[in-house]
Coordinates of C-alpha atoms and ligand atoms in Angstrom, one line a residue:
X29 CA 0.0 0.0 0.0
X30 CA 2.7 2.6 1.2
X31 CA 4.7 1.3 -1.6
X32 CA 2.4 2.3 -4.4
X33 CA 1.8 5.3 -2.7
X34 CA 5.4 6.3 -2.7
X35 CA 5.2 5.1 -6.3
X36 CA 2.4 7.5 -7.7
X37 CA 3.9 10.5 -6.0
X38 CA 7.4 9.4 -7.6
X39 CA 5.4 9.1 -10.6
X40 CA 3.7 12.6 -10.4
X41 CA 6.9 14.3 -9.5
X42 CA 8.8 13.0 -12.4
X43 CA 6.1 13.5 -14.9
X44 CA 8.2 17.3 -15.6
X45 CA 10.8 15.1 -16.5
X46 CA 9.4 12.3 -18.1
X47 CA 6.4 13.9 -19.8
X48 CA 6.5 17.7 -20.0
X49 CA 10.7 18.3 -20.3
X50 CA 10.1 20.1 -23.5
X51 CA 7.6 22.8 -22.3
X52 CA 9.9 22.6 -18.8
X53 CA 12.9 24.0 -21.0
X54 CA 11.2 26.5 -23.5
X55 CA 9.5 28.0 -19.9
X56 CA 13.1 27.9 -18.2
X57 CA 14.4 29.8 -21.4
X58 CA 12.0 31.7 -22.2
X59 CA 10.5 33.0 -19.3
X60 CA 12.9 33.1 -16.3
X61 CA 15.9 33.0 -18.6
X62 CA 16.5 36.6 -18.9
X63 CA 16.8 37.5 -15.2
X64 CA 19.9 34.7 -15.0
X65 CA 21.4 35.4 -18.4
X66 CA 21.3 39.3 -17.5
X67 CA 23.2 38.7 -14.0
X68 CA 25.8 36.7 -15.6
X69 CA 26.2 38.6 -19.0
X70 CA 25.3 42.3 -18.0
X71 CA 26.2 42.2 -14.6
X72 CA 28.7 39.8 -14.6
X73 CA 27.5 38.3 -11.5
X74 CA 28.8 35.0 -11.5
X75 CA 27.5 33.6 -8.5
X76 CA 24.2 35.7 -8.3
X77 CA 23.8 34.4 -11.9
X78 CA 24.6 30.9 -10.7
X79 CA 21.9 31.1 -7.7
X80 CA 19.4 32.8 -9.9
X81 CA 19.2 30.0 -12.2
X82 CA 19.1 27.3 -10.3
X83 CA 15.8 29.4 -8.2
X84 CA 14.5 29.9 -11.8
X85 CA 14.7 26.5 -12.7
X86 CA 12.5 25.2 -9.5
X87 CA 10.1 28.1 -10.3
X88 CA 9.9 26.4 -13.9
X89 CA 10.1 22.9 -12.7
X90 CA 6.6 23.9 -10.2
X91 CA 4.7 25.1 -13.0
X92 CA 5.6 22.2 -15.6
X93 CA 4.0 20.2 -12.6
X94 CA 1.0 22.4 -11.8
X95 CA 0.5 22.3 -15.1
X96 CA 0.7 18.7 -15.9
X97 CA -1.6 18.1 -13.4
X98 CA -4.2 19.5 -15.5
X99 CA -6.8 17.2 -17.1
X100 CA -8.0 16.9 -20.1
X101 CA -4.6 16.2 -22.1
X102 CA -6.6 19.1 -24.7
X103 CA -7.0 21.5 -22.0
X104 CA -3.5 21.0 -20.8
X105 CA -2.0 21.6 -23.9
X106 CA -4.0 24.9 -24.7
X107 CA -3.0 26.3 -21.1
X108 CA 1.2 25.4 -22.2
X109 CA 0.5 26.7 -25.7
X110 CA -0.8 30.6 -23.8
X111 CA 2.1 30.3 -20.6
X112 CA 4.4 29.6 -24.2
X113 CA 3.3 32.6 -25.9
X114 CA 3.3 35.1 -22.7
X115 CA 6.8 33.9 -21.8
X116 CA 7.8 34.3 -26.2
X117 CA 6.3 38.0 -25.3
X118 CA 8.4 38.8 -22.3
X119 CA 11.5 37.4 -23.4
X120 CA 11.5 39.6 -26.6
X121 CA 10.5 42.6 -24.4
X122 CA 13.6 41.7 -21.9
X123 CA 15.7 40.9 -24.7
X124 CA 15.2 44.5 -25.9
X125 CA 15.5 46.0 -22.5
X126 CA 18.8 44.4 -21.4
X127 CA 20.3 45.2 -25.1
X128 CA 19.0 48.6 -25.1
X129 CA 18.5 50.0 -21.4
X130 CA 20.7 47.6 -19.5
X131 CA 18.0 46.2 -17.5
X132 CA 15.2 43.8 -17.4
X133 CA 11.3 44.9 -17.2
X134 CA 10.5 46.2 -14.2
X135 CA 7.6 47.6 -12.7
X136 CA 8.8 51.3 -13.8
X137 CA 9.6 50.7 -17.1
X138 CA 6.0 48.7 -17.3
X139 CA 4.6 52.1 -15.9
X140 CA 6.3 53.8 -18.8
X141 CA 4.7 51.5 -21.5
X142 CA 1.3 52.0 -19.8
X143 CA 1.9 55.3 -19.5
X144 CA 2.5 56.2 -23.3
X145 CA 0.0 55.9 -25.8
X146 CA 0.0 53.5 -29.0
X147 CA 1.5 56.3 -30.9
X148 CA 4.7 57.0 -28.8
X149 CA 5.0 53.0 -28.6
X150 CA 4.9 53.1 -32.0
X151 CA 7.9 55.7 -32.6
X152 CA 9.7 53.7 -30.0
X153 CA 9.2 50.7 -32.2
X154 CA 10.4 52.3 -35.2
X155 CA 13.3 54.2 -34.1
X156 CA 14.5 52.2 -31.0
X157 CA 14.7 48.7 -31.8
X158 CA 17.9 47.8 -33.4
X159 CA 18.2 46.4 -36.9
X160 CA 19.7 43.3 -35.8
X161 CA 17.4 42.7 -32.9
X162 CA 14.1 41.2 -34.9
X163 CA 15.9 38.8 -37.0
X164 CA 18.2 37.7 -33.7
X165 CA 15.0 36.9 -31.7
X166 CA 13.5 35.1 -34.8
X167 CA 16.4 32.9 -34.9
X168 CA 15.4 32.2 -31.5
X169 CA 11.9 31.2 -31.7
X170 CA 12.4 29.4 -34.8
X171 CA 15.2 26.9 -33.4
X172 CA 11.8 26.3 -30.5
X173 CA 9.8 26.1 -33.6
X174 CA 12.3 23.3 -34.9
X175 CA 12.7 21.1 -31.7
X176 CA 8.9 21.1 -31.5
X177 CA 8.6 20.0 -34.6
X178 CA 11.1 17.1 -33.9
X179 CA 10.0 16.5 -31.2
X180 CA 6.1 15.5 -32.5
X181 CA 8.1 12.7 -34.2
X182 CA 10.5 11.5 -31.1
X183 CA 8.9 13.0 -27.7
X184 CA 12.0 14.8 -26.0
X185 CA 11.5 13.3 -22.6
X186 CA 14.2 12.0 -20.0
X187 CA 14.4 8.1 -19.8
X188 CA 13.7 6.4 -16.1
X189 CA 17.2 6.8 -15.3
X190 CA 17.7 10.4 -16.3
X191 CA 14.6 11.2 -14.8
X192 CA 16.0 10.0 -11.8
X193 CA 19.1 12.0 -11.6
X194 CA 17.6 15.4 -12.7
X195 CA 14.9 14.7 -9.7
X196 CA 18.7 14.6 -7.9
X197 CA 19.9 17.8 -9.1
X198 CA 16.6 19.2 -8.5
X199 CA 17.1 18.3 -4.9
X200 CA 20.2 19.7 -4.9
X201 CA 18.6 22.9 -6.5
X202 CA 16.3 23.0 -3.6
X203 CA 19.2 22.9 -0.8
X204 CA 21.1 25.7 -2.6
X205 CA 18.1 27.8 -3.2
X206 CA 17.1 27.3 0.7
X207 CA 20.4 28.9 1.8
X208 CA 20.5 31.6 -0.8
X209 CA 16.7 32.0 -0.8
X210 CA 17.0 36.1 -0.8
X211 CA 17.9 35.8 -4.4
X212 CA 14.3 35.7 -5.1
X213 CA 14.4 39.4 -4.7
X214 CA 15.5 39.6 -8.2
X215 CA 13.6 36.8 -10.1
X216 CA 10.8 36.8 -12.0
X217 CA 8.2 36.3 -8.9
X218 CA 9.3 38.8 -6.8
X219 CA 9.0 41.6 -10.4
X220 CA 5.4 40.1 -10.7
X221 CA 4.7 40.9 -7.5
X222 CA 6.3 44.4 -7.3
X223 CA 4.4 45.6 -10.8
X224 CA 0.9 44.4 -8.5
X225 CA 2.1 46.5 -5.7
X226 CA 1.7 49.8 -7.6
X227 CA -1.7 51.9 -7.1
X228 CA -3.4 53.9 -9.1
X229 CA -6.2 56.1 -9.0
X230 CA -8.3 57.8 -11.1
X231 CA -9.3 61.2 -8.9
X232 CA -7.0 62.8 -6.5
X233 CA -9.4 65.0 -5.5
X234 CA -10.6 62.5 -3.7
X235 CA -7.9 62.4 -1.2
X236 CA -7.9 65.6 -1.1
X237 CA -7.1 66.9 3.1
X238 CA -7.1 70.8 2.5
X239 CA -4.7 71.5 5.0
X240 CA -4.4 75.2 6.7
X241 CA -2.7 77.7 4.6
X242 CA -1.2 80.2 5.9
X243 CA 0.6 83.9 4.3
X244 CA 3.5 85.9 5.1
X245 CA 2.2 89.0 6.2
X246 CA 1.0 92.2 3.7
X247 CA 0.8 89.4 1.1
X248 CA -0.4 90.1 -2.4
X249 CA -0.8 87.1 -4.6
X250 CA 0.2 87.0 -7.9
X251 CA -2.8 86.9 -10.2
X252 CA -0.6 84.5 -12.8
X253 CA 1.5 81.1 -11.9
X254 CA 2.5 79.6 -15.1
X255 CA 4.1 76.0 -14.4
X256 CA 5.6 74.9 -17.8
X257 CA 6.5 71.3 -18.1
X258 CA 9.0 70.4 -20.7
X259 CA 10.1 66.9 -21.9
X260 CA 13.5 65.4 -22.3
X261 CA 15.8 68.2 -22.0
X262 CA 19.1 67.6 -20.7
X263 CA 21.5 70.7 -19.1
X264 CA 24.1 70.4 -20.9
X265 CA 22.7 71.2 -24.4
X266 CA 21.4 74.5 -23.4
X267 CA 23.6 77.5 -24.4
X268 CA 22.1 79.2 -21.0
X269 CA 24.4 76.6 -18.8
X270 CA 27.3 76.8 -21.2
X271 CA 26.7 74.4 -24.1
X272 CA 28.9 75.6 -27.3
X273 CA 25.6 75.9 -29.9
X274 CA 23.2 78.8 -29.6
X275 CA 20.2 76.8 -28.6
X276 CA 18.6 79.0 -26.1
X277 CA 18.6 82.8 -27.9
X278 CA 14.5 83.6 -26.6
X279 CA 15.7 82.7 -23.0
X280 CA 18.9 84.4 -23.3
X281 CA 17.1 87.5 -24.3
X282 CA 15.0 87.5 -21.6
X283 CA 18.0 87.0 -19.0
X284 CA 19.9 89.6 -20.6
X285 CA 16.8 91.9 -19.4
X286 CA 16.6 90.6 -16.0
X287 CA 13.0 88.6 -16.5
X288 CA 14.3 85.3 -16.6
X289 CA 16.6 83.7 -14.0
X290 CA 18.7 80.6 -14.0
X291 CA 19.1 78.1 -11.9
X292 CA 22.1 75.8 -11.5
X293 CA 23.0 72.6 -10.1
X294 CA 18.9 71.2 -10.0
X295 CA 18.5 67.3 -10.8
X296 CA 15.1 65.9 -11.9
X297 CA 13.6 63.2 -9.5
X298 CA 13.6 60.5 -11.8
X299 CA 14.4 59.7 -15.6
X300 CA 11.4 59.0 -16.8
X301 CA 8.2 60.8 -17.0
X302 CA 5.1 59.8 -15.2
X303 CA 7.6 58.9 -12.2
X304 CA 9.3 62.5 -12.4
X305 CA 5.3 64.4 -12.6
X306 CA 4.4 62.3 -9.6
X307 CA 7.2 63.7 -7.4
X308 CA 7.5 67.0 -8.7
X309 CA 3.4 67.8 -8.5
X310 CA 2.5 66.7 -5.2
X311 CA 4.5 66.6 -2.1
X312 CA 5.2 62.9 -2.3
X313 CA 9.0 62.7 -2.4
X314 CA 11.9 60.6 -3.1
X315 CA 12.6 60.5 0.4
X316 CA 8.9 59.2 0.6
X317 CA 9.6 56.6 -2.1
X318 CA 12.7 55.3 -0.4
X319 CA 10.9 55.1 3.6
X320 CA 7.3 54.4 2.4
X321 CA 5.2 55.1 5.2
X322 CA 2.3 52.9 3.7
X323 CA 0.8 55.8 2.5
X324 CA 0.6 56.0 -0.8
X325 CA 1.3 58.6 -3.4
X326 CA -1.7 59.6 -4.3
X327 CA -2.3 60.3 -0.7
X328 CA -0.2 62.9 -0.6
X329 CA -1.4 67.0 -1.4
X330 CA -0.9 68.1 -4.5
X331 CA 0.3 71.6 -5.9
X332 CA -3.0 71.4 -7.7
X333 CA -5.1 71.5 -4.3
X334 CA -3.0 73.8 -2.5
X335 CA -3.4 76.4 -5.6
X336 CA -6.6 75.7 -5.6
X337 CA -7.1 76.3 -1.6
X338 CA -5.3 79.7 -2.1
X339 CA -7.9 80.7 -4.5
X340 CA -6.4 80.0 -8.1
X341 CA -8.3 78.7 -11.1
X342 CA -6.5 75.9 -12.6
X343 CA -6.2 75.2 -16.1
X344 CA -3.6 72.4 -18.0
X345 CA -3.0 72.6 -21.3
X346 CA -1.3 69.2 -23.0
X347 CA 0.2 68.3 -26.0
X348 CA 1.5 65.1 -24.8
X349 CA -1.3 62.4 -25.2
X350 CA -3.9 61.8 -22.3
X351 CA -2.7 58.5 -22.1
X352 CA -4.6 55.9 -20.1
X353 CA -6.1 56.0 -16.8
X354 CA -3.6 53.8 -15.5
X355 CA -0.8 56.3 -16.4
X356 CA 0.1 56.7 -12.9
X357 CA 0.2 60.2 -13.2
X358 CA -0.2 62.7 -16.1
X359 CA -3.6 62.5 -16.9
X360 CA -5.0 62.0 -13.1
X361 CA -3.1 65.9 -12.4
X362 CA -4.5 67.0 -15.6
X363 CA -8.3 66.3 -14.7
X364 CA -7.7 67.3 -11.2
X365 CA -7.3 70.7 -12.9
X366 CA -11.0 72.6 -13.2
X367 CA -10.2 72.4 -16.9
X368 CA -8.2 70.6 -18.9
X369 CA -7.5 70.9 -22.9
X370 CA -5.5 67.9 -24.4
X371 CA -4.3 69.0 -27.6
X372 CA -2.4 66.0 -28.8
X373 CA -4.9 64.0 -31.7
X374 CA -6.0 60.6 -30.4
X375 CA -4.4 57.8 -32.4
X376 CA -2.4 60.3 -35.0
X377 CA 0.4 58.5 -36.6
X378 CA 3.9 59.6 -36.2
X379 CA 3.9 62.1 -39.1
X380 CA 1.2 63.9 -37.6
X381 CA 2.3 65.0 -34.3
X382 CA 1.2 68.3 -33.5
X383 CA 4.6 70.6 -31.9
X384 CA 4.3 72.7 -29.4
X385 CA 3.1 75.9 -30.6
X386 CA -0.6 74.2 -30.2
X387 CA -0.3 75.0 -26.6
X388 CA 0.5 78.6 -27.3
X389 CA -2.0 79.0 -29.9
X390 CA -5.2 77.4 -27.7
X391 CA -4.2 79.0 -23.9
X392 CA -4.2 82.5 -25.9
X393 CA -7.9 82.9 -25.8
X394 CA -8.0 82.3 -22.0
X395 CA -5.3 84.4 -21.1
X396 CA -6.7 87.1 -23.0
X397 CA -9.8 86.7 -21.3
X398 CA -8.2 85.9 -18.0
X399 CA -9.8 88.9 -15.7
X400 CA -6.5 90.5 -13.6
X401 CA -8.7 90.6 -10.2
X402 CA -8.6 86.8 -10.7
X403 CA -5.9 83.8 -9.5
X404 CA -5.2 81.8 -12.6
X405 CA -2.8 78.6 -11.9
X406 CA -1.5 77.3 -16.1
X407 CA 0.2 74.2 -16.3
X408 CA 1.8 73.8 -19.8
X409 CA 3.0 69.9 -20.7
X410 CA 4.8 70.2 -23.5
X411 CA 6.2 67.3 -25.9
X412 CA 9.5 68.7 -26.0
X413 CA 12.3 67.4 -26.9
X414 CA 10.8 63.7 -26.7
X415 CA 12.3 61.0 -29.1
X416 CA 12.1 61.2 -31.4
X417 CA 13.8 64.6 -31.7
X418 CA 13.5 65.0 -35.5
X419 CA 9.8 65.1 -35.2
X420 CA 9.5 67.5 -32.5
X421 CA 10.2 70.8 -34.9
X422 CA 8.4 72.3 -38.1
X423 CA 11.2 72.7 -40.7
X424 CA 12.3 76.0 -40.2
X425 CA 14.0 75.1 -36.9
X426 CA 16.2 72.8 -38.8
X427 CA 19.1 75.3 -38.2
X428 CA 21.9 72.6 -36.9
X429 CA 22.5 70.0 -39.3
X430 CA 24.9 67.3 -39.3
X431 CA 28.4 69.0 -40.6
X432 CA 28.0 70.7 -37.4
X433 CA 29.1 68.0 -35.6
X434 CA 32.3 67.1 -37.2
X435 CA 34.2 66.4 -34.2
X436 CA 31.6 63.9 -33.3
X437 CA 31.1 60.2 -34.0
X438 CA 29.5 59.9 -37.5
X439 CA 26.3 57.8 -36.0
X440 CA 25.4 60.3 -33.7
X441 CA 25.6 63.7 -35.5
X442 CA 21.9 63.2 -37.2
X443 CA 20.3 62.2 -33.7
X444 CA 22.8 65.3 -32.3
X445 CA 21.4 68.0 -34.7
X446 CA 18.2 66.7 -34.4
X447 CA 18.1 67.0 -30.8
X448 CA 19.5 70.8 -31.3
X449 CA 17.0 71.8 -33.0
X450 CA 14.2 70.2 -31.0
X451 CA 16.1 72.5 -27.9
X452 CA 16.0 75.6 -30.5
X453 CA 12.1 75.1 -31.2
X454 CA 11.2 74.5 -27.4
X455 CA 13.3 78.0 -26.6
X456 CA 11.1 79.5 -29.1
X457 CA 8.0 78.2 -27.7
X458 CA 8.7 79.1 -24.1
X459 CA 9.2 82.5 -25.2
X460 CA 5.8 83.0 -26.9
X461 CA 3.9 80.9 -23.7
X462 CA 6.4 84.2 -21.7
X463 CA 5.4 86.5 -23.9
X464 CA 1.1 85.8 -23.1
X465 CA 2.1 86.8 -19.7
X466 CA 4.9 89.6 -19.8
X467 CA 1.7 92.1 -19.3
X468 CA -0.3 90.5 -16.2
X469 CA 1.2 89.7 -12.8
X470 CA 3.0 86.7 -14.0
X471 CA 5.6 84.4 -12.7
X472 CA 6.5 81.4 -15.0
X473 CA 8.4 78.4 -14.2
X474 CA 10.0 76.5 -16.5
X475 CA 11.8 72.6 -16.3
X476 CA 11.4 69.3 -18.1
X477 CA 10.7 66.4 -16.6
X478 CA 13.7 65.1 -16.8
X479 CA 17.4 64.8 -19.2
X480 CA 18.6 62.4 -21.6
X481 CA 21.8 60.5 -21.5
X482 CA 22.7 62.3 -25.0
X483 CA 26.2 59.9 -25.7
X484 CA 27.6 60.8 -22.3
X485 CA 28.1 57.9 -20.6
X486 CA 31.5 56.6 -22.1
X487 CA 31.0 53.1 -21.2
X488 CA 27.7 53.1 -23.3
X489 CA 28.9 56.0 -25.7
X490 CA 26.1 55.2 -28.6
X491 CA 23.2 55.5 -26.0
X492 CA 21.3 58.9 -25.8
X493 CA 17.9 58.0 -24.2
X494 CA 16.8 58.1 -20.7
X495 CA 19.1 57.7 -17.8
X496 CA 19.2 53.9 -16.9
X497 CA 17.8 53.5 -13.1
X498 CA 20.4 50.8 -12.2
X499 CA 23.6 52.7 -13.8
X500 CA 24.2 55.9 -11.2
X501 CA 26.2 57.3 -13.8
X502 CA 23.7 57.2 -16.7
X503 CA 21.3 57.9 -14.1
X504 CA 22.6 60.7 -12.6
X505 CA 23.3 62.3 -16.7
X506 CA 19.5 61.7 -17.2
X507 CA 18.1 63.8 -14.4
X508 CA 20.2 67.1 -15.2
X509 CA 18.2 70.1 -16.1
X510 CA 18.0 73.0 -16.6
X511 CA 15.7 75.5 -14.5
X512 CA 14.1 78.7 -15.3
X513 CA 11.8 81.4 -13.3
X514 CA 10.9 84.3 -15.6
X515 CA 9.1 87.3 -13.5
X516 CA 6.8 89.5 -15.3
X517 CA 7.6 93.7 -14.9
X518 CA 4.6 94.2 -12.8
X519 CA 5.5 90.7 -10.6
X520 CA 8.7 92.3 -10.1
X521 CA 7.2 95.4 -8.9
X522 CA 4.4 94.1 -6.9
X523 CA 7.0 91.0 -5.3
X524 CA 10.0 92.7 -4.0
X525 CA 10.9 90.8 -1.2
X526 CA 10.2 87.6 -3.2
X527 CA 12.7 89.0 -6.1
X528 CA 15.5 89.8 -4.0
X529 CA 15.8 86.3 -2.8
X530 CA 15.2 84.9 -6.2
X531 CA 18.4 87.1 -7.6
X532 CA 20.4 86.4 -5.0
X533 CA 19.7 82.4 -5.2
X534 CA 20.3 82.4 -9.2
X535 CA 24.1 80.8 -9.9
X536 CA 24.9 80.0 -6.4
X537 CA 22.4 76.7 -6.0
X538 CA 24.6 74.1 -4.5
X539 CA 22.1 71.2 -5.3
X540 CA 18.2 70.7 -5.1
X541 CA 16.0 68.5 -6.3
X542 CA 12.7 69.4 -8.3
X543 CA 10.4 66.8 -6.1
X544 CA 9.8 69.9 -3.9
X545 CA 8.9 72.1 -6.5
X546 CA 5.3 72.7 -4.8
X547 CA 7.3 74.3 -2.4
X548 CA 9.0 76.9 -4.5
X549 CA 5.6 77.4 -6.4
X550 CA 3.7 78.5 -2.5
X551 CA 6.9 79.8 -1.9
X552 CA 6.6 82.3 -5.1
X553 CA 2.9 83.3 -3.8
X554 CA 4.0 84.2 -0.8
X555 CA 2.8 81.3 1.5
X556 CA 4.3 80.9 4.6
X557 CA 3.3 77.5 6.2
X558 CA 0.6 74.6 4.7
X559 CA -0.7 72.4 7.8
X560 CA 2.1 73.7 9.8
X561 CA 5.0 72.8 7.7
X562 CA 7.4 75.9 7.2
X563 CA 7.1 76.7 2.9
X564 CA 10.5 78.1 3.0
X565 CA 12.7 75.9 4.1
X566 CA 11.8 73.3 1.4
X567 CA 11.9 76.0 -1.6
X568 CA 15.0 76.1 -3.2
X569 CA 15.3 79.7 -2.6
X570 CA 15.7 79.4 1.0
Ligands
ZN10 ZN1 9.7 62.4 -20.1

């Protein structure tokens, strides 16, 4: 009795070996192989590599058993033939993203892909994935394809006493997995369960607290706070911080007559952008993200309530697409607004993206009809310099071109020129959204989301896109931007006390990070403290 007992478990526990051993190798492969393959090729990680397989290969060896458990044989074989596709899926998708980005999908970069629409997906498609890449992962599948085939013929299962010694091994597997069992961390459970653990919502005015605001004495708020959110635009190609081509002429004019100010030294909070809008709009902050008090994002007051607490009409203006609700952020600030204009055509194709003077061209009507003894809070989010640059400009901003960049590797001087001129267009567009204000009792703020890695990074020298989260280097290259406050003549008269701090804070910033920009913005209007919390310690013109 206890005999065939012992026998029928033996029997069910082999049955991955004996039965399934294909499907238990295309899933080992194809599914969990790219977290191992990355920690011994991309991080060289030997023994992390080593410990990640053999945990991967007990996760595949589970599921080849669940699944062979199943009954009917037809049923079974559908369910292998769906986990098969999925896993072909998200093996081409971390094939791309530890070739391109240098790491594997994670719940960020999953955030991102919800985040943009089909179009940007699209241009991604188009421009990002390397020539060599499709036929590579072809060769891939196909050579599954093949052994399939083969196998239809001549089953590719272990024999009784093969069987036997990979249930050894898998033992073995077992003992080294117990000791190094934190290795989990990084394998493909543990990233399933991190991508659940992110929250969404669809209103933040839900969770909305209205905490008590209070003024610094005498105050007179401005009637205009322009927020300006740009896209992609790294420090160091902006002729106002030093870079060798004239990309910023508007914003240098306006320096040169004392309405626009510069800021030095300021770092993004993140390199991508629904992340970097999360921080920099509410007073959630990285510190937040690395302690989480359980509380989650959304939770926290936004500069959208606290404008609107203060008495300020709030209007956004997009030309980046609405995305879906589960964008984790952009579009849930944009309807927390009291109105919202999205300006960006649902499901254009990519030689119909409209640039950036759309936003200019639709907020004029409401400025003009803006009444001065009334708060008006803009936010502006504009495309920017987004990839892919070449599209982000109408023609006649075309001024750089590629003989400009002689000394520069030959492969990078078209994306280098067209990045230029993307800068050159978005100078010229800041200026005109200035320029709506330069007669009301304005203050604008201008910064993009975040940078771009631009061919810095000299142990990745033909990478230009977003700063990769796990390199500090490329990282720390992808959040550096540039920051602008431009004060209107009557601002500057009404605001003196305000003004003198801002001039004597331009140039000498030592560091600060734009996740407390809601702070500088109350700061600007002359609040004092929001539920007790001082304003201006936090601003960065403390
Ligand atoms: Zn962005």
């Amino acid at each position: 009795m206890l005999k065939t007992i012992y026998k029928k478990i033996a029997d069910i526990l082999m049955r991955p070996f004996r039965k399934h051993f294909l499907f238990l190798i295309a899933f080992f492969i194809l599914a969990t192989g790219p977290f191992f393959l990355w920690q011994f090729f991309y991080q060289h990680l030997l023994v992390n590599g080593f410990l990640l397989t053999v945990h991967c290969f007990i996760i595949s060896y589970v599921i080849t058993l669940l699944i062979g458990l199943i009954k009917p044989d037809k049923l079974r074989k559908v369910i292998q033939g769906i986990l098969l596709l999925i896993a072909a899926i998200s093996f081409a998708i971390n094939f791309y993203c530890i070739f391109e980005l240098g790491y594997l999908l994670d719940a960020d970069l999953a955030r991102l892909m919800i985040g943009t629409d089909l179009n940007e997906t699209r241009e991604f498609a188009s421009a990002m994935i390397p020539k060599w890449m499709i036929p590579a992962l072809l060769g891939i599948y196909l050579v599954f394809v093949g052994v399939w085939a083969l196998s239809r013929k001549h089953p590719l299962n272990l024999g009784k006493i093969t069987s036997r010694l990979a249930m050894c091994g898998l033992l073995l597997c077992l003992w080294v997995n117990a000791r190094s069992w934190k290795v989990w961390e990084e394998g493909p459970i543990h990233r399933i369960y991190e991508m659940t653990q992110y929250e969404v919502t669809d209103d933040l005015t839900a969770y909305y607290t209205h905490p008590k605001i209070t003024f610094n004495e005498d105050n007179q708020l401005p009637t205009d706070v322009v927020l300006i959110i740009g896209e992609s635009f790294s420090r160091s190609h902006s002729s106002l911080y030093g870079y060798d081509k004239d990309t910023n002429p508007c914003l240098r004019a306006y320096c040169d007559s004392s309405l626009v100010f510069t800021f030095d030294s300021i770092d993004a909070p993140a390199p991508t952008t629904a992340e970097s809008i999360r921080l920099m709009l509410s007073t959630y902050s990285q510190v937040d993200e690395e302690h989480p008090s359980g509380k989650k994002w959304f939770e926290f007051t936004t500069i959208i309530e606290l404008m609107q607490d203060c008495g300020y009409d709030s209007y956004w203006f997009g030309n980046q697409a609405r995305g879906s609700k589960k964008n984790g952020a952009t579009r849930v600030f944009a309807e927390a607004c009291q109105q919202r204009k999205f300006l960006q055509h649902e499901g254009a194709d990519r030689f119909n993206v409209t640039t950036d003077m759309v936003l200019v061209d639709s907020s004029y009507q409401y400025v003009h009809d803006a009444k001065p003894e009334e708060l008006h809070f803009i936010i502006y989010h504009m495309m920017g310099s987004h990839f892919d640059y070449a599209m982000r400009y109408p023609k006649e901003f075309a001024r750089f071109s590629e003989k400009d960049y002689a000394s520069q590797p030959e492969s990078h001087r078209a994306t280098l020129a067209a990045y230029d001129n993307s800068i050159l267009y978005n100078d010229y567009v800041i200026g005109q959204i200035i320029d709506l204000y330069k007669d009301r009792d304005a203050v604008v703020i201008y910064l993009p989301d975040h940078g771009q890695v631009i061919f810095r990074d000299p142990k990745d020298p033909d990478y230009f896109s977003h700063g990769k989260k796990k390199n500090p280097f490329s990282y720390a290259l992808g959040v550096e931007i540039p920051f602008i406050i431009y004060a209107s003549p009557l601002y500057q008269k009404r605001h003196p006390l305000i003004m003198q701090r801002i001039r004597e804070r331009q140039g000498e910033l030592t560091s600060w990070n734009s996740d407390e920009l809601p702070y500088l913005i109350l700061d600007l209007i002359g609040v004092k403290e929001v539920g007790g919390e001082t304003i201006q310690t936090k601003s960065m013109l403390h």
